[in-house]
Amino acid sequence: MEEQYPKQALDKFRQWHFWWLVVFSVLLIVTFVYYLPARFLNQLSVNHHMMEDMHDEEIDEHADEHMDEFSEEEMMKDNHGDSENHGEYVYHEEGDVKNGPVVNLKAYPEPFNTSEMLWLDFAVNTKPESTPVSYQDLQITSEKLMHVIGVRSDMNEFFHVHPRINGDVFTIGTQLKKPGRYKIWSEIKKDDVIHVFGHPQINITGSGATEEKEVSFGRNVILGPYQISLDHNEPIAVGENELFFSIKTLTGGGVELGSYLGEPMHLTIIKDDLKNLIHTHPSSHEADHSFYLINQAKAHGEIEDGHEVPQEVLEFTVNFPEPGLYKAFAQFLPAEFENEDGEPEPFLAEFWLEVKGGEEAAVTKTQDPWWALLVVSVVLIVILGLIVKKYITVK
Amino acid sequence: MTNKYFIILGLAILIIIGGAIYRKYILPESSLPVQTGKTINVAVVAERDEWRFTPEEIIAERGDKIIMKVVNEDDYDHGIAIDAFGVSQRMPANSTITLEFVVTQEGEFPYYCSVPCGEGEVDGAKRTHFDMIGKIKVKPAL
């Protein structure tokens, strides 16, 4: 070669060749070391930063009138917290409590049926003497002193309401429009501990089916103009698990979430034997501000101009106490409904979850450890690189 | 030269074996492809100047193959996209297209017009491109 071309030209060529290799290497490094892994992690929704000062919103104007008696500081303390700051969480069945705080439920008028209003009185007291507990001794969680959650035995009917203070008790009237057996729970916070009390089941009579249980493990549901998807590691095992919810428009666009009871989403998870309830809020909340090398061309023919609402991903850390079937009820309020007159009704997305026990989960989990996939990928990339290098080497 | 063909062959075998191992041992059960062997033939019509897909709901079981004949009755283009199943196709004016896909996941998934197609008044109510949305409801395979 040096005989055909002058040395100067060859030097120039080598210089160009060198810089070409540098640029090409940089491109490969950016693509394979940064861009593709970043996109991959983003799609898996596992790389969320912790939420920072998410909830600066004011207390809802429809909050219980007695809320005025609580200091603003206390309200803000609750509203600024993530799930870890909501306090210790203890589950009880009403009849099992022999000591400490308990909530007793009285439902009336009997017999209960679908055509009449069902009134529920919740009396907070301390066992064993049944000493009444004043509402002033309770703390606010998610803007309310008491949350009441109920489901029908087939988990098809769900309600989440907030009784008002009525003398010594908390009272609410509700009309259950479908017959069947209903389980009701109340949740209060006292001395920085969140207590959830399961109350005896109530049988509501009326026309129509009392049980229509249908289990489906769909991970995408449509509610009006929104689609809600749930993502989680497989399998869900007893213990701590992360659940990721994302809310999009039907054409895949982002949805700005408003505040529903001080949180972007309330998640209630109930075991199908009605013996356990978990009520939690996002541990992290992040908009998908992915780094895109090119503009995103959307299937509906539009190109993102940078002004669209980013997709929100809400992360929950949930501790499942035992294996079995659970149903998750996710309540949220898009920002466009936040300022509606009256108390806006939240959207409710429902998902069935199967939680596997220790050994069963461990066997399945060993099939999909992320680090194993990473190691295998790196080894395969190195082998492929060596083979390609050998293939293109000029002898 | 022969050596290079061996290398390519070796790579191909490696990729195939890797894919088989991934599918057999790594892919979660819920993501494994299911085929019921059942085919659902459905006709979806973009009705003339209505900015509406008819029907607006299709019900299938996980693993069903859907053969969707989509009719565009309008004198302008529409499109149809089903993100969950990787479908996105343009429908020229006054045309019929046929889509085939297997519904591999349970849940509810939207199908929508993927080509901006304007707006108009239908029975006194305003309808637009964004109203051209339907839903595929995929139930568990029996």
mmCIF file of N, CA and C in Angstrom, chain A residues 286-356:
data_model
loop_
_atom_site.group_PDB
_atom_site.id
_atom_site.type_symbol
_atom_site.label_atom_id
_atom_site.label_comp_id
_atom_site.label_asym_id
_atom_site.label_seq_id
_atom_site.Cartn_x
_atom_site.Cartn_y
_atom_site.Cartn_z
ATOM 1 N N GLU A 286 -43.726 9.538 39.657
ATOM 2 C CA GLU A 286 -42.820 10.190 38.715
ATOM 3 C C GLU A 286 -43.429 10.274 37.330
ATOM 4 N N ALA A 287 -43.189 11.402 36.699
ATOM 5 C CA ALA A 287 -43.605 11.551 35.314
ATOM 6 C C ALA A 287 -42.503 11.000 34.423
ATOM 7 N N ASP A 288 -42.894 10.388 33.348
ATOM 8 C CA ASP A 288 -41.935 9.780 32.421
ATOM 9 C C ASP A 288 -41.345 10.858 31.512
ATOM 10 N N HIS A 289 -40.199 11.425 31.951
ATOM 11 C CA HIS A 289 -39.524 12.419 31.118
ATOM 12 C C HIS A 289 -38.363 11.729 30.408
ATOM 13 N N SER A 290 -38.654 10.707 29.650
ATOM 14 C CA SER A 290 -37.587 9.924 29.025
ATOM 15 C C SER A 290 -36.773 10.785 28.080
ATOM 16 N N PHE A 291 -35.517 10.387 27.939
ATOM 17 C CA PHE A 291 -34.639 11.076 27.006
ATOM 18 C C PHE A 291 -34.833 10.435 25.633
ATOM 19 N N TYR A 292 -35.352 11.182 24.714
ATOM 20 C CA TYR A 292 -35.597 10.646 23.383
ATOM 21 C C TYR A 292 -34.596 11.228 22.395
ATOM 22 N N LEU A 293 -33.899 10.356 21.689
ATOM 23 C CA LEU A 293 -32.948 10.837 20.688
ATOM 24 C C LEU A 293 -33.684 11.413 19.490
ATOM 25 N N ILE A 294 -34.872 10.880 19.221
ATOM 26 C CA ILE A 294 -35.660 11.395 18.104
ATOM 27 C C ILE A 294 -37.039 11.772 18.620
ATOM 28 N N ASN A 295 -37.718 12.614 17.874
ATOM 29 C CA ASN A 295 -39.080 12.960 18.254
ATOM 30 C C ASN A 295 -39.931 11.716 18.244
ATOM 31 N N GLN A 296 -40.904 11.662 19.143
ATOM 32 C CA GLN A 296 -41.784 10.501 19.157
ATOM 33 C C GLN A 296 -42.905 10.724 18.171
ATOM 34 N N ALA A 297 -42.973 9.852 17.161
ATOM 35 C CA ALA A 297 -44.083 9.912 16.220
ATOM 36 C C ALA A 297 -45.180 9.040 16.791
ATOM 37 N N LYS A 298 -46.337 9.620 17.060
ATOM 38 C CA LYS A 298 -47.408 8.865 17.690
ATOM 39 C C LYS A 298 -48.290 8.196 16.653
ATOM 40 N N ALA A 299 -48.893 7.099 17.061
ATOM 41 C CA ALA A 299 -49.706 6.338 16.111
ATOM 42 C C ALA A 299 -50.891 7.143 15.599
ATOM 43 N N HIS A 300 -51.344 8.125 16.392
ATOM 44 C CA HIS A 300 -52.489 8.900 15.913
ATOM 45 C C HIS A 300 -52.046 10.058 15.026
ATOM 46 N N GLY A 301 -50.810 10.006 14.570
ATOM 47 C CA GLY A 301 -50.373 10.910 13.528
ATOM 48 C C GLY A 301 -49.749 12.191 14.024
ATOM 49 N N GLU A 302 -49.615 12.372 15.332
ATOM 50 C CA GLU A 302 -49.048 13.611 15.836
ATOM 51 C C GLU A 302 -47.614 13.375 16.278
ATOM 52 N N ILE A 303 -46.842 14.437 16.217
ATOM 53 C CA ILE A 303 -45.482 14.340 16.714
ATOM 54 C C ILE A 303 -45.409 15.174 17.976
ATOM 55 N N GLU A 304 -44.829 14.577 19.014
ATOM 56 C CA GLU A 304 -44.767 15.304 20.283
ATOM 57 C C GLU A 304 -43.988 16.588 20.120
ATOM 58 N N ASP A 305 -44.581 17.665 20.597
ATOM 59 C CA ASP A 305 -43.894 18.945 20.496
ATOM 60 C C ASP A 305 -43.309 19.374 21.832
ATOM 61 N N GLY A 306 -43.292 18.466 22.781
ATOM 62 C CA GLY A 306 -42.702 18.793 24.069
ATOM 63 C C GLY A 306 -43.682 19.426 25.030
ATOM 64 N N HIS A 307 -44.922 19.687 24.601
ATOM 65 C CA HIS A 307 -45.887 20.327 25.485
ATOM 66 C C HIS A 307 -46.927 19.342 26.013
ATOM 67 N N GLU A 308 -46.815 18.106 25.596
ATOM 68 C CA GLU A 308 -47.809 17.134 26.064
ATOM 69 C C GLU A 308 -47.566 16.777 27.523
ATOM 70 N N VAL A 309 -48.615 16.293 28.165
ATOM 71 C CA VAL A 309 -48.486 15.892 29.563
ATOM 72 C C VAL A 309 -47.704 14.580 29.610
ATOM 73 N N PRO A 310 -46.658 14.519 30.411
ATOM 74 C CA PRO A 310 -45.915 13.249 30.462
ATOM 75 C C PRO A 310 -46.728 12.174 31.167
ATOM 76 N N GLN A 311 -46.416 10.924 30.857
ATOM 77 C CA GLN A 311 -47.124 9.822 31.511
ATOM 78 C C GLN A 311 -46.693 9.727 32.966
ATOM 79 N N GLU A 312 -47.664 9.516 33.839
ATOM 80 C CA GLU A 312 -47.358 9.404 35.257
ATOM 81 C C GLU A 312 -47.248 7.932 35.633
ATOM 82 N N VAL A 313 -46.252 7.611 36.409
ATOM 83 C CA VAL A 313 -46.120 6.248 36.931
ATOM 84 C C VAL A 313 -46.130 6.340 38.450
ATOM 85 N N LEU A 314 -47.053 5.632 39.051
ATOM 86 C CA LEU A 314 -47.191 5.662 40.507
ATOM 87 C C LEU A 314 -46.693 4.343 41.064
ATOM 88 N N GLU A 315 -45.766 4.446 41.983
ATOM 89 C CA GLU A 315 -45.163 3.234 42.540
ATOM 90 C C GLU A 315 -45.674 3.002 43.960
ATOM 91 N N PHE A 316 -46.103 1.789 44.227
ATOM 92 C CA PHE A 316 -46.572 1.425 45.567
ATOM 93 C C PHE A 316 -45.705 0.288 46.096
ATOM 94 N N THR A 317 -45.357 0.381 47.350
ATOM 95 C CA THR A 317 -44.674 -0.732 47.999
ATOM 96 C C THR A 317 -45.707 -1.401 48.905
ATOM 97 N N VAL A 318 -46.007 -2.644 48.588
ATOM 98 C CA VAL A 318 -47.084 -3.337 49.300
ATOM 99 C C VAL A 318 -46.530 -4.597 49.954
ATOM 100 N N ASN A 319 -46.879 -4.775 51.210
ATOM 101 C CA ASN A 319 -46.426 -5.945 51.956
ATOM 102 C C ASN A 319 -47.585 -6.939 52.060
ATOM 103 N N PHE A 320 -47.521 -8.019 51.293
ATOM 104 C CA PHE A 320 -48.598 -9.015 51.343
ATOM 105 C C PHE A 320 -48.326 -9.998 52.481
ATOM 106 N N PRO A 321 -49.280 -10.148 53.405
ATOM 107 C CA PRO A 321 -49.010 -10.980 54.583
ATOM 108 C C PRO A 321 -49.090 -12.478 54.324
ATOM 109 N N GLU A 322 -49.870 -12.900 53.351
ATOM 110 C CA GLU A 322 -50.029 -14.346 53.129
ATOM 111 C C GLU A 322 -50.380 -14.598 51.658
ATOM 112 N N PRO A 323 -50.153 -15.837 51.202
ATOM 113 C CA PRO A 323 -50.462 -16.117 49.801
ATOM 114 C C PRO A 323 -51.963 -16.179 49.558
ATOM 115 N N GLY A 324 -52.339 -16.048 48.314
ATOM 116 C CA GLY A 324 -53.760 -16.151 47.960
ATOM 117 C C GLY A 324 -54.143 -15.127 46.912
ATOM 118 N N LEU A 325 -55.441 -15.066 46.696
ATOM 119 C CA LEU A 325 -55.963 -14.107 45.713
ATOM 120 C C LEU A 325 -56.324 -12.801 46.407
ATOM 121 N N TYR A 326 -55.931 -11.720 45.793
ATOM 122 C CA TYR A 326 -56.266 -10.400 46.313
ATOM 123 C C TYR A 326 -56.871 -9.597 45.173
ATOM 124 N N LYS A 327 -57.636 -8.571 45.549
ATOM 125 C CA LYS A 327 -58.094 -7.634 44.517
ATOM 126 C C LYS A 327 -57.637 -6.234 44.906
ATOM 127 N N ALA A 328 -57.055 -5.548 43.915
ATOM 128 C CA ALA A 328 -56.567 -4.184 44.150
ATOM 129 C C ALA A 328 -57.569 -3.188 43.574
ATOM 130 N N PHE A 329 -57.933 -2.215 44.388
ATOM 131 C CA PHE A 329 -58.853 -1.152 43.964
ATOM 132 C C PHE A 329 -58.065 0.156 43.971
ATOM 133 N N ALA A 330 -57.823 0.702 42.803
ATOM 134 C CA ALA A 330 -57.017 1.931 42.686
ATOM 135 C C ALA A 330 -57.946 3.105 42.385
ATOM 136 N N GLN A 331 -57.928 4.104 43.271
ATOM 137 C CA GLN A 331 -58.800 5.275 43.089
ATOM 138 C C GLN A 331 -57.936 6.498 42.783
ATOM 139 N N PHE A 332 -58.343 7.259 41.779
ATOM 140 C CA PHE A 332 -57.584 8.451 41.402
ATOM 141 C C PHE A 332 -58.534 9.478 40.791
ATOM 142 N N LEU A 333 -58.033 10.692 40.705
ATOM 143 C CA LEU A 333 -58.855 11.776 40.176
ATOM 144 C C LEU A 333 -58.007 12.595 39.198
ATOM 145 N N PRO A 334 -58.291 12.509 37.913
ATOM 146 C CA PRO A 334 -57.530 13.343 36.969
ATOM 147 C C PRO A 334 -57.726 14.827 37.282
ATOM 148 N N ALA A 335 -56.697 15.625 37.011
ATOM 149 C CA ALA A 335 -56.735 17.049 37.383
ATOM 150 C C ALA A 335 -57.934 17.766 36.775
ATOM 151 N N GLU A 336 -58.377 17.331 35.601
ATOM 152 C CA GLU A 336 -59.489 18.044 34.950
ATOM 153 C C GLU A 336 -60.805 17.904 35.727
ATOM 154 N N PHE A 337 -60.889 16.903 36.619
ATOM 155 C CA PHE A 337 -62.106 16.725 37.418
ATOM 156 C C PHE A 337 -61.953 17.296 38.831
ATOM 157 N N GLU A 338 -60.749 17.728 39.152
ATOM 158 C CA GLU A 338 -60.432 18.090 40.539
ATOM 159 C C GLU A 338 -61.305 19.233 41.049
ATOM 160 N N ASN A 339 -61.599 20.188 40.190
ATOM 161 C CA ASN A 339 -62.317 21.372 40.657
ATOM 162 C C ASN A 339 -63.802 21.349 40.334
ATOM 163 N N GLU A 340 -64.314 20.137 40.080
ATOM 164 C CA GLU A 340 -65.753 20.039 39.817
ATOM 165 C C GLU A 340 -66.540 20.411 41.056
ATOM 166 N N ASP A 341 -67.758 20.908 40.836
ATOM 167 C CA ASP A 341 -68.600 21.257 41.980
ATOM 168 C C ASP A 341 -68.934 19.996 42.772
ATOM 169 N N GLY A 342 -69.141 20.191 44.058
ATOM 170 C CA GLY A 342 -69.458 19.045 44.905
ATOM 171 C C GLY A 342 -68.209 18.228 45.144
ATOM 172 N N GLU A 343 -68.384 17.021 45.683
ATOM 173 C CA GLU A 343 -67.232 16.154 45.926
ATOM 174 C C GLU A 343 -67.060 15.259 44.708
ATOM 175 N N PRO A 344 -66.027 15.519 43.890
ATOM 176 C CA PRO A 344 -65.916 14.734 42.666
ATOM 177 C C PRO A 344 -65.700 13.249 42.947
ATOM 178 N N GLU A 345 -66.357 12.439 42.149
ATOM 179 C CA GLU A 345 -66.275 10.985 42.302
ATOM 180 C C GLU A 345 -64.972 10.505 41.664
ATOM 181 N N PRO A 346 -64.136 9.781 42.420
ATOM 182 C CA PRO A 346 -62.881 9.319 41.808
ATOM 183 C C PRO A 346 -63.123 8.172 40.825
ATOM 184 N N PHE A 347 -62.162 7.959 39.946
ATOM 185 C CA PHE A 347 -62.201 6.792 39.055
ATOM 186 C C PHE A 347 -61.695 5.586 39.856
ATOM 187 N N LEU A 348 -62.230 4.425 39.539
ATOM 188 C CA LEU A 348 -61.858 3.206 40.268
ATOM 189 C C LEU A 348 -61.421 2.129 39.280
ATOM 190 N N ALA A 349 -60.160 1.746 39.368
ATOM 191 C CA ALA A 349 -59.638 0.673 38.508
ATOM 192 C C ALA A 349 -59.414 -0.563 39.369
ATOM 193 N N GLU A 350 -59.835 -1.716 38.862
ATOM 194 C CA GLU A 350 -59.757 -2.942 39.665
ATOM 195 C C GLU A 350 -58.857 -3.988 38.993
ATOM 196 N N PHE A 351 -58.008 -4.604 39.777
ATOM 197 C CA PHE A 351 -57.098 -5.636 39.256
ATOM 198 C C PHE A 351 -57.019 -6.799 40.247
ATOM 199 N N TRP A 352 -57.085 -8.012 39.743
ATOM 200 C CA TRP A 352 -56.866 -9.192 40.589
ATOM 201 C C TRP A 352 -55.372 -9.486 40.648
ATOM 202 N N LEU A 353 -54.934 -9.937 41.814
ATOM 203 C CA LEU A 353 -53.524 -10.277 42.008
ATOM 204 C C LEU A 353 -53.438 -11.665 42.614
ATOM 205 N N GLU A 354 -52.465 -12.435 42.183
ATOM 206 C CA GLU A 354 -52.237 -13.738 42.802
ATOM 207 C C GLU A 354 -50.905 -13.675 43.537
ATOM 208 N N VAL A 355 -50.969 -13.850 44.840
ATOM 209 C CA VAL A 355 -49.754 -13.784 45.650
ATOM 210 C C VAL A 355 -49.334 -15.204 45.998
ATOM 211 N N LYS A 356 -48.090 -15.506 45.662
ATOM 212 C CA LYS A 356 -47.615 -16.877 45.896
ATOM 213 C C LYS A 356 -46.854 -16.980 47.206
#
